[in-house]
mmCIF file of C-alpha atoms in Angstrom:
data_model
loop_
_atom_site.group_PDB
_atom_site.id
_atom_site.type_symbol
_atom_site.label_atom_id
_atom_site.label_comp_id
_atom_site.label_asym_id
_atom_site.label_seq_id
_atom_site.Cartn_x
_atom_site.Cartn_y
_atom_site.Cartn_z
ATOM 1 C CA UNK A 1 0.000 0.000 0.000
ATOM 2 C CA UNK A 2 1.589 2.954 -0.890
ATOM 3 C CA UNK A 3 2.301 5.497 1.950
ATOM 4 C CA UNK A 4 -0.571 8.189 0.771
ATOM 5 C CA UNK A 5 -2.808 5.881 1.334
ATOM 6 C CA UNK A 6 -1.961 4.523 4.631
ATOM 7 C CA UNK A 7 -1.904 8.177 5.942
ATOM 8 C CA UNK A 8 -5.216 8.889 4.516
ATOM 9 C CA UNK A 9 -6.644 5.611 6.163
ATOM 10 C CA UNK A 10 -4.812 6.783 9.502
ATOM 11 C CA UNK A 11 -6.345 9.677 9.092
ATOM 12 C CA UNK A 12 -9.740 8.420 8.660
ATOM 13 C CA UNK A 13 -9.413 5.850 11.803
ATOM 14 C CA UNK A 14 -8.884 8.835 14.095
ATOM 15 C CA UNK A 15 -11.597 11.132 12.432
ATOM 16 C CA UNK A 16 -13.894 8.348 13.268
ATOM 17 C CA UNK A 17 -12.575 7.559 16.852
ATOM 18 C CA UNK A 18 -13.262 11.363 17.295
ATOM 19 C CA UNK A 19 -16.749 11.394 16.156
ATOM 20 C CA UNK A 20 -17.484 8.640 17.929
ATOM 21 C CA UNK A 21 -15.836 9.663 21.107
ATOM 22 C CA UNK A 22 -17.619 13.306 20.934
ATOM 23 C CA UNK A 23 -20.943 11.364 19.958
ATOM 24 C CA UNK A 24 -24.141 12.495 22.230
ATOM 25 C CA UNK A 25 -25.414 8.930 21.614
ATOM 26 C CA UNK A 26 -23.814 7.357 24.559
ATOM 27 C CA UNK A 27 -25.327 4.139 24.297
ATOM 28 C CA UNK A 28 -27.139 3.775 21.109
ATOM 29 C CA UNK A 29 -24.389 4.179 18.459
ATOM 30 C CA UNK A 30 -24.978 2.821 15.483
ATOM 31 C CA UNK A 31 -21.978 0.762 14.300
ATOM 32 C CA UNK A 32 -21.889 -2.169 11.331
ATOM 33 C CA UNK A 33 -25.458 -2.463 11.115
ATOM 34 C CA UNK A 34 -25.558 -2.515 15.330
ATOM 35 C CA UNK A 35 -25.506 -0.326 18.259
ATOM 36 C CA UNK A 36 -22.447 0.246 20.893
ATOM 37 C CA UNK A 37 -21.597 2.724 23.378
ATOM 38 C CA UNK A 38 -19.747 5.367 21.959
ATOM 39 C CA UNK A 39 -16.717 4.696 23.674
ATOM 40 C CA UNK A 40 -16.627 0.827 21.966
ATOM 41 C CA UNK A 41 -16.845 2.284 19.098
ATOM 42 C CA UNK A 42 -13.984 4.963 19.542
ATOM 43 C CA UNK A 43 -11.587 2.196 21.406
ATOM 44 C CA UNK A 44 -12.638 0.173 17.949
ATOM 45 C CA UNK A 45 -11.412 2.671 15.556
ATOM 46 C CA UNK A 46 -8.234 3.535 17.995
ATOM 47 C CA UNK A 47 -6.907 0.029 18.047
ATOM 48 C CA UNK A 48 -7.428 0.295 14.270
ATOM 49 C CA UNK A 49 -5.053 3.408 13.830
ATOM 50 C CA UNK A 50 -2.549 1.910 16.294
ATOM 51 C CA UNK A 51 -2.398 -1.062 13.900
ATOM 52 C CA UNK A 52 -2.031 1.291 11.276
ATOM 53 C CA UNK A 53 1.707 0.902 11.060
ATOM 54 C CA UNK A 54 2.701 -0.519 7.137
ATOM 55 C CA UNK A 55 4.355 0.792 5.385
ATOM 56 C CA UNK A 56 4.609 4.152 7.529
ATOM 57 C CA UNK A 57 5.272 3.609 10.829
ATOM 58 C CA UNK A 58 3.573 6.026 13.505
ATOM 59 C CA UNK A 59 5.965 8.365 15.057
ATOM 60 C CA UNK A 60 6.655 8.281 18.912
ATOM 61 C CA UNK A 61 4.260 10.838 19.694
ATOM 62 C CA UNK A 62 0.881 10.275 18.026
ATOM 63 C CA UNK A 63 1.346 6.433 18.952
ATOM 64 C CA UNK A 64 1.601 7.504 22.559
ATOM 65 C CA UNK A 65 -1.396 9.863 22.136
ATOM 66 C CA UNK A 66 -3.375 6.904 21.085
ATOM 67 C CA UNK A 67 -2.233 4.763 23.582
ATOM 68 C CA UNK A 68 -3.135 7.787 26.536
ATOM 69 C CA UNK A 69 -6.521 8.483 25.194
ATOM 70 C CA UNK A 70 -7.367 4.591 25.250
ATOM 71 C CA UNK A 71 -6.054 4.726 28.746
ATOM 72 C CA UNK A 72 -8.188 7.381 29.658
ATOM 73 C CA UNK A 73 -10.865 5.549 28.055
ATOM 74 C CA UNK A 74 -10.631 2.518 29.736
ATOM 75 C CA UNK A 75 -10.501 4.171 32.936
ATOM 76 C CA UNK A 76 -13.771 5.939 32.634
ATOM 77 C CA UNK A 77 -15.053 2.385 32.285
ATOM 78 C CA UNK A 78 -13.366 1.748 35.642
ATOM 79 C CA UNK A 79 -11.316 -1.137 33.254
ATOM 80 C CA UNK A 80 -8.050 0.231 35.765
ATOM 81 C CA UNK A 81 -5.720 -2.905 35.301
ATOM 82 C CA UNK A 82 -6.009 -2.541 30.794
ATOM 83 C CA UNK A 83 -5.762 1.148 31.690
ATOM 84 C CA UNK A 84 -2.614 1.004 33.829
ATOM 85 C CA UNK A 85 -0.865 -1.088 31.112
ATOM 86 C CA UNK A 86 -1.585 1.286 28.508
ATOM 87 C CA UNK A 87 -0.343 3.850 30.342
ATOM 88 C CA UNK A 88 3.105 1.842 30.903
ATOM 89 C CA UNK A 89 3.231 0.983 27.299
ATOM 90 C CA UNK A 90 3.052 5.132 26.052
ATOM 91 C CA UNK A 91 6.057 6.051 29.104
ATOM 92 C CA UNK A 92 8.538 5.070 26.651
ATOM 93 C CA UNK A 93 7.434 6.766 23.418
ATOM 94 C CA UNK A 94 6.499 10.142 25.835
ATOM 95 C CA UNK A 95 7.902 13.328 24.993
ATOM 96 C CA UNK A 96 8.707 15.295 28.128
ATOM 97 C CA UNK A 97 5.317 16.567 29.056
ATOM 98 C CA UNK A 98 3.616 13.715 27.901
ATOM 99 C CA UNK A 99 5.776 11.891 30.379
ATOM 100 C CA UNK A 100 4.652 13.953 32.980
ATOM 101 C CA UNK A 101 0.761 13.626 32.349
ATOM 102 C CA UNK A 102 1.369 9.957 32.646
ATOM 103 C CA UNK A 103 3.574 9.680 35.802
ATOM 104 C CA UNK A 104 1.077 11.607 37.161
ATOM 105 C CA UNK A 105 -1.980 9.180 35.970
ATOM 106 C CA UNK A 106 -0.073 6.102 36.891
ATOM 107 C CA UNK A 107 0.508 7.865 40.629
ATOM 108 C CA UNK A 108 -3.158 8.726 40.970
ATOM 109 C CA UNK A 109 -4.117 5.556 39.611
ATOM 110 C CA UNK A 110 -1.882 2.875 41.783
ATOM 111 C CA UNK A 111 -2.969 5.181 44.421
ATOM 112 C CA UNK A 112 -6.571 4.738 43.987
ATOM 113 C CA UNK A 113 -6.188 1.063 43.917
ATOM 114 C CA UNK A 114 -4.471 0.640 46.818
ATOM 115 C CA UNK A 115 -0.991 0.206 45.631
ATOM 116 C CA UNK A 116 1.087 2.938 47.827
ATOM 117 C CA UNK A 117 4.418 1.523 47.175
ATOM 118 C CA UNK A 118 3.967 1.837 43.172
ATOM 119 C CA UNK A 119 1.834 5.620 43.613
ATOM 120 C CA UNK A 120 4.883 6.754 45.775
ATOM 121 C CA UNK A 121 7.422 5.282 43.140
ATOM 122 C CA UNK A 122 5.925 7.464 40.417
ATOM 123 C CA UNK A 123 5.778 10.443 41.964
ATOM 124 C CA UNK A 124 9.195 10.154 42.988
ATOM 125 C CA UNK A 125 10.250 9.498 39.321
ATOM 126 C CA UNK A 126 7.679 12.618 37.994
ATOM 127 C CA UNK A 127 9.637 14.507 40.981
ATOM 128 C CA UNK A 128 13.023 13.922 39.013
ATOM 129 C CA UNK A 129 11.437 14.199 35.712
ATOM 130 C CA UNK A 130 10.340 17.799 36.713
ATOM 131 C CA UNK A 131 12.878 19.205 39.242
ATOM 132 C CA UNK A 132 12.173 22.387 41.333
ATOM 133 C CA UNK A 133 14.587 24.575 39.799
ATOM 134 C CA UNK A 134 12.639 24.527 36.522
ATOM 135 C CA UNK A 135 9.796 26.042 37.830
ATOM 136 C CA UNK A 136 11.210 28.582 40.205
ATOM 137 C CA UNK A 137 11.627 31.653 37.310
ATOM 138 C CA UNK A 138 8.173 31.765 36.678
ATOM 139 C CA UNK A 139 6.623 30.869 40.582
ATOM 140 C CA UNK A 140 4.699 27.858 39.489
ATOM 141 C CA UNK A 141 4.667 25.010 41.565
ATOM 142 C CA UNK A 142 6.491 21.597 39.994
ATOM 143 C CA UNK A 143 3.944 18.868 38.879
ATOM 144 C CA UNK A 144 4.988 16.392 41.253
ATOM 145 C CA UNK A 145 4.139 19.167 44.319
ATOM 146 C CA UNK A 146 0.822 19.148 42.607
ATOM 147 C CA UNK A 147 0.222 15.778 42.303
ATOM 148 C CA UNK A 148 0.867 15.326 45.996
ATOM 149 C CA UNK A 149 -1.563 18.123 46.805
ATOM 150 C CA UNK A 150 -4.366 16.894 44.995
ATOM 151 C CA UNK A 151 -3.836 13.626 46.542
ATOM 152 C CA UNK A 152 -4.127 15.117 49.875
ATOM 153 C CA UNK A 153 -7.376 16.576 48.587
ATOM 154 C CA UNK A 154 -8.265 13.313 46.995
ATOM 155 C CA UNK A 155 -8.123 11.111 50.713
ATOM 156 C CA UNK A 156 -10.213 13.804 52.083
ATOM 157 C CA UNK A 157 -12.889 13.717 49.923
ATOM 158 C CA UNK A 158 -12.837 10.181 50.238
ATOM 159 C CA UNK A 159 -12.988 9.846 54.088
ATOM 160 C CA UNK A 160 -16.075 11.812 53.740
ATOM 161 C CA UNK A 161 -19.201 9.527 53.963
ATOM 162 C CA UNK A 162 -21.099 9.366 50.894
ATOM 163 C CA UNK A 163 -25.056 8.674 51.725
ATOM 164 C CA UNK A 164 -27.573 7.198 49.431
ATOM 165 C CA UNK A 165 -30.811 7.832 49.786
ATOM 166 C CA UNK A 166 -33.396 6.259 48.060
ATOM 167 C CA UNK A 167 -36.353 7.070 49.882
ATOM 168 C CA UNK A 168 -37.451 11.243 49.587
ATOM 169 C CA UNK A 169 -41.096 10.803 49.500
ATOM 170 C CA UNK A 170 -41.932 11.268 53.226
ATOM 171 C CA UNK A 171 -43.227 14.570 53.718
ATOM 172 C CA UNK A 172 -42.367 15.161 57.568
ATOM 173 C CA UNK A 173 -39.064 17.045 57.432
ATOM 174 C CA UNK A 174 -37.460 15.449 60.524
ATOM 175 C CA UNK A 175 -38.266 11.801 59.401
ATOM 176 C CA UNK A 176 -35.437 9.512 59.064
ATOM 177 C CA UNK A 177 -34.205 8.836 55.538
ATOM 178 C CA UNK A 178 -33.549 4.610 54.414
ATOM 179 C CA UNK A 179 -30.128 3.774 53.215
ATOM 180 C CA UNK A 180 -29.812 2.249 50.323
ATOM 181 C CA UNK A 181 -27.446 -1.046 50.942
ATOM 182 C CA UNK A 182 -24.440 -1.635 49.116
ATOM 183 C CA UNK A 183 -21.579 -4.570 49.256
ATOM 184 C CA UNK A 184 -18.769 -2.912 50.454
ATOM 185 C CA UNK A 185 -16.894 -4.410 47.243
ATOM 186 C CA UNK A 186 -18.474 -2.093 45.784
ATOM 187 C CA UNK A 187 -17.339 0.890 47.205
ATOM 188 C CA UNK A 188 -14.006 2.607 45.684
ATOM 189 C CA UNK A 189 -12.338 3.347 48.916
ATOM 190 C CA UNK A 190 -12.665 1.402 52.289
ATOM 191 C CA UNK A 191 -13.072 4.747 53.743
ATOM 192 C CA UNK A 192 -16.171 5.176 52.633
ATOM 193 C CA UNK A 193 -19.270 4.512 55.167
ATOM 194 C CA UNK A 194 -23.054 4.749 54.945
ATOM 195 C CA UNK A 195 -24.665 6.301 58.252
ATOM 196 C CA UNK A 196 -28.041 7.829 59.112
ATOM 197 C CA UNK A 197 -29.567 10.937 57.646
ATOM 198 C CA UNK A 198 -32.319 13.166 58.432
ATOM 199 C CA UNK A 199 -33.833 15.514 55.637
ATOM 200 C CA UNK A 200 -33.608 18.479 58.721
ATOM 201 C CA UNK A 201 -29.897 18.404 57.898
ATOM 202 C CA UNK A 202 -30.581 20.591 54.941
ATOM 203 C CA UNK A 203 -33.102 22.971 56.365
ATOM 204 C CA UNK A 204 -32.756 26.472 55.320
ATOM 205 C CA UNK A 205 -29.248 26.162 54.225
ATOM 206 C CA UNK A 206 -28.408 28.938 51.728
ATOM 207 C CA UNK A 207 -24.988 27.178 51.032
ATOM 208 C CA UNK A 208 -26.692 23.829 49.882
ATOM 209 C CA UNK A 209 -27.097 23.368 45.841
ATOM 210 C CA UNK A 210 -28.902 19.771 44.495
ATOM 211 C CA UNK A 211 -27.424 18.989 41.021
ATOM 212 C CA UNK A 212 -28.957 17.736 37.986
ATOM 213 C CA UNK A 213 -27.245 15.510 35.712
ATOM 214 C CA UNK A 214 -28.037 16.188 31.661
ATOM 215 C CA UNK A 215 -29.013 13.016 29.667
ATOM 216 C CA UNK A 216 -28.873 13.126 26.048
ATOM 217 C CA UNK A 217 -32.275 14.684 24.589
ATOM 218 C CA UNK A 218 -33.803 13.476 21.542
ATOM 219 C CA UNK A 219 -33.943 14.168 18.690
ATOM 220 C CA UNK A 220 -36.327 16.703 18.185
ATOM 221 C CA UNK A 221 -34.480 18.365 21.256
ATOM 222 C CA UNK A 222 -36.867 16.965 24.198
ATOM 223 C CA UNK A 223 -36.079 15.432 26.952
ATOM 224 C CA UNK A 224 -35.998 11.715 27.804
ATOM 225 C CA UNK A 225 -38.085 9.946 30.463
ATOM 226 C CA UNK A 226 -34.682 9.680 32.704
ATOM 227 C CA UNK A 227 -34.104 13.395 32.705
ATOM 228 C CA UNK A 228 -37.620 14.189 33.288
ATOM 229 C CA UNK A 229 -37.472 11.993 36.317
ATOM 230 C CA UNK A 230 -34.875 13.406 37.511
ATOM 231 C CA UNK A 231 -36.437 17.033 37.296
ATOM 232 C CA UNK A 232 -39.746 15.900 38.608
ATOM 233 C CA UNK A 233 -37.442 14.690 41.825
ATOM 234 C CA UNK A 234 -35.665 18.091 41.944
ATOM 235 C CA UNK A 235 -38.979 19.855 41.868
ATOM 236 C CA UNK A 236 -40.251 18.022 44.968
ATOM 237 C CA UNK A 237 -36.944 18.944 46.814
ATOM 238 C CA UNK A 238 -36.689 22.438 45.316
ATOM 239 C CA UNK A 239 -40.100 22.740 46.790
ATOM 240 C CA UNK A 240 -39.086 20.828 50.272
ATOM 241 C CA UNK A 241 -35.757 23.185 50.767
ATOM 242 C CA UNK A 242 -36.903 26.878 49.462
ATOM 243 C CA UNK A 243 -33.209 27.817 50.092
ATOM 244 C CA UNK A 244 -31.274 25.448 48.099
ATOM 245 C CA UNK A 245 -29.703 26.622 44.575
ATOM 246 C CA UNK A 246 -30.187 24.327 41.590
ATOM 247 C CA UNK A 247 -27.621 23.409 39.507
ATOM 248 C CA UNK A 248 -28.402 21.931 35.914
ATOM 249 C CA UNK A 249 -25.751 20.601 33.927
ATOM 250 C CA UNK A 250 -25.165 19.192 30.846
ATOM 251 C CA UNK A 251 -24.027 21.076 26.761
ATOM 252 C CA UNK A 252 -24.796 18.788 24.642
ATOM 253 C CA UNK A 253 -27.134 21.039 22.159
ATOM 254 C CA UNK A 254 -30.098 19.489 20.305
ATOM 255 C CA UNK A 255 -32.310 22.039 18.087
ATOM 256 C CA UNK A 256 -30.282 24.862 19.452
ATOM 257 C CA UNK A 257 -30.813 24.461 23.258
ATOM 258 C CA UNK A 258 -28.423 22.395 25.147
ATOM 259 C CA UNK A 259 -29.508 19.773 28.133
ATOM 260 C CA UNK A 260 -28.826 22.455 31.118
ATOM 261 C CA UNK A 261 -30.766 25.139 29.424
ATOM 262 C CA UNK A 262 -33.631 22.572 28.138
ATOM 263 C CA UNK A 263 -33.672 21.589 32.330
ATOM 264 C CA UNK A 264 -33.551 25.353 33.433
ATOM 265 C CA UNK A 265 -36.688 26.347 31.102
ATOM 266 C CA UNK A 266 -38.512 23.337 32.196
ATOM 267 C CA UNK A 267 -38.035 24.071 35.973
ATOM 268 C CA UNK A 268 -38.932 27.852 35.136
ATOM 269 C CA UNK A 269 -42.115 26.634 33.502
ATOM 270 C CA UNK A 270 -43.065 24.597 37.061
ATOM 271 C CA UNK A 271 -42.451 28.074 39.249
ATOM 272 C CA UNK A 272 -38.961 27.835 40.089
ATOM 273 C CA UNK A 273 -37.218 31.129 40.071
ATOM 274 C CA UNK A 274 -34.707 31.677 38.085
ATOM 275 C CA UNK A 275 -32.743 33.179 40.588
ATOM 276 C CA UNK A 276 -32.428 29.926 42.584
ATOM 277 C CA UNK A 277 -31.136 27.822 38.956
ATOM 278 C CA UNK A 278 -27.237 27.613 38.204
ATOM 279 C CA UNK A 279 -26.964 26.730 34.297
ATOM 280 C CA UNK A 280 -23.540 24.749 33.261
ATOM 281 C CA UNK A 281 -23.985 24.285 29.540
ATOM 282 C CA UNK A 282 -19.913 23.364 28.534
ATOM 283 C CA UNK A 283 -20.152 19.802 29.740
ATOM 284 C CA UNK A 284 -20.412 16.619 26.822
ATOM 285 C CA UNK A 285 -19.609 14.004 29.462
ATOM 286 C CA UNK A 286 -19.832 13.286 33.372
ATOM 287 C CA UNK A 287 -16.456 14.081 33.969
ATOM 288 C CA UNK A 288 -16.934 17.467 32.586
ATOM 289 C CA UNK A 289 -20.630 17.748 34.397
ATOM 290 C CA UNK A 290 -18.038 18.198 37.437
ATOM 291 C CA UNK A 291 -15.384 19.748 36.093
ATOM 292 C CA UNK A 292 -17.396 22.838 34.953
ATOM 293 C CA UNK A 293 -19.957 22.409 37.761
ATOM 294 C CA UNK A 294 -17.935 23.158 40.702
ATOM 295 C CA UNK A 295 -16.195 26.762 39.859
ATOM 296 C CA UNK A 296 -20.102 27.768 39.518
ATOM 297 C CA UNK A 297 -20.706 25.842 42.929
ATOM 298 C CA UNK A 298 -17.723 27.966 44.384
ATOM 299 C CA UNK A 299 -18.649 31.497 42.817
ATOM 300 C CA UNK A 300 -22.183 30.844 44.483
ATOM 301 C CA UNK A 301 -20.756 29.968 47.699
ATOM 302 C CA UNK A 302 -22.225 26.625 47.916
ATOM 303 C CA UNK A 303 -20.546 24.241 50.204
ATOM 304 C CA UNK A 304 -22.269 20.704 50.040
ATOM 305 C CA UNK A 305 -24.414 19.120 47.077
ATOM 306 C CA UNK A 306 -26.655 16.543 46.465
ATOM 307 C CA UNK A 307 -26.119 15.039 43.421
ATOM 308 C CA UNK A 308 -29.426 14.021 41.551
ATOM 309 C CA UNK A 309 -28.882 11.270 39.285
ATOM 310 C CA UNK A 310 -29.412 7.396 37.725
ATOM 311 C CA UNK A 311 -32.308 5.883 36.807
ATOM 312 C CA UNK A 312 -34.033 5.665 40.346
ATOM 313 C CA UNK A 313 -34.431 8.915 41.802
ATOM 314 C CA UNK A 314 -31.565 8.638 43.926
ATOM 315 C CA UNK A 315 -29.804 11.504 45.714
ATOM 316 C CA UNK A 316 -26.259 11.236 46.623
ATOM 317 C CA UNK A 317 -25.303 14.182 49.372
ATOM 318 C CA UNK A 318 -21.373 14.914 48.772
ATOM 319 C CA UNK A 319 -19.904 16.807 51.617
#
């Protein structure tokens, strides 16, 4: 094959990894006459571009791009052993700043799976990669003085106790809350406990938020029984707690409104002010949802959340 036409079927791997990758259609994405998730579809085409190597080899650098965002991929679909190999596989082929993105995932990562000895091992090794004195011109901290902070942020967050509640239809505000029960297997640090709650705990709390999820609307730009439920939930507490902020979030646009703003009308339409409604329209994926939920959380001065999503009307409350 000559070398034109390897590049230009490169080339098209990656533009379909991309669209398939930036896809709305989570779950339902149509792919050889059957539907995938998006992400099995981009992991697909991926594989297929790093495969892509006769007669013109990939250089260093886009190979190890491939290999990072497969990484990345895999570890959104909590697939942490495939992702942690990946990772080890681009270190070699890493420029210098690639190498430091991926000391620092393989730190977080060993961390967050309990092994210390590895986490501490890469963070030394980022530490050397990125020495102080590079960084003291300019008064930015080094990445591996970073890492280490948001670690220390990371174990705090997770010795907080994260409380599912599945039952919010009691209407006396003092009454106990159930629990939902979960193996602790399940749970992604040991730290984690489930405990008592009492909907009182939220009573007139100006610095309280509940936060709406987005789910991809259809096609003619409505919204899908799941994200209705979700608002019909966070009307009944919006109406329970006068005091608490809504966030919606959620960008992906369908006939020219996105999910947040699509959420925010409808919640305006059932008489709740618009004053009280946050609107974080960026987002394309849960990681994002967070990412460009929290500096709005922040700038409101909100300092504990309950998370409104899934398919059962269940709140999480993150503190």
């Amino acid at each position: 094959m000559p070398a034109i036409a390897a590049n230009a079927m490169l080339n098209k791997y990656l533009e379909q990894a991309s669209a398939a990758f930036y896809s709305p259609n989570r779950s339902q994405y149509l792919f050889k006459d059957k539907t995938e998730s998006n992400l099995a579809v981009a992991t697909y085409y991926l594989y297929q571009a790093l495969n892509e190597s006769n007669p013109t080899p990939l250089d260093d650098k886009l190979r190890c791009n491939i290999l990072l965002t497969l990484a990345n991929i895999k570890t959104f679909q909590g697939r942490l052993s495939s992702a942690l190999s990946l990772y080890a596989k681009a270190l070699p082929l890493a420029t210098r700043q690639q190498r430091q993105d991926i000391l620092c995932y393989l730190a977080v990562w060993h961390h967050a799976t309990g092994q210390q000895m590895l986490s501490r091992w890469y963070q030394h090794q980022l530490a050397e990669n990125s020495p102080s004195s590079l960084y003291q011109s300019n008064h930015h901290a080094p990445p591996a003085v970073l890492l280490n902070r948001s670690l220390e942020i990371l174990n705090r967050c997770l010795a907080q106790p994260v409380r599912y509640l599945t039952d919010i239809s009691e209407k006396t505000p003092d009454s106990s809350q159930r629990i939902s029960s979960l193996p602790s297997s399940s749970l992604p640090c040991s730290s984690l406990s489930y405990s008592s709650w009492r909907a009182s705990s939220l009573e007139a709390s100006s610095a309280h938020a509940f936060v709406i999820l987005g789910h991809t609307l259809n096609a003619d730009g409505s919204m899908s029984a799941r994200l209705l439920n979700r608002l019909a939930l966070a009307l009944q507490l919006a109406t329970r707690y006068p005091t608490s902020k809504i966030l919606v979030s959620g960008g992906l646009a369908k006939q020219g409104m996105s999910e947040a703003e699509r959420m925010a009308h409808w919640l305006s339409q059932h008489g709740v002010s618009p004053q009280r409604l946050l609107v974080e329209s960026q987002s394309a994926n849960t990681i994002e949802n967070l990412r460009f939920s929290l500096p709005l959380l922040l700038q409101a001065g909100i300092r504990h959340a309950t998370l409104l999503s899934t398919t059962e009307t269940t709140c999480i409350e993150l503190r």
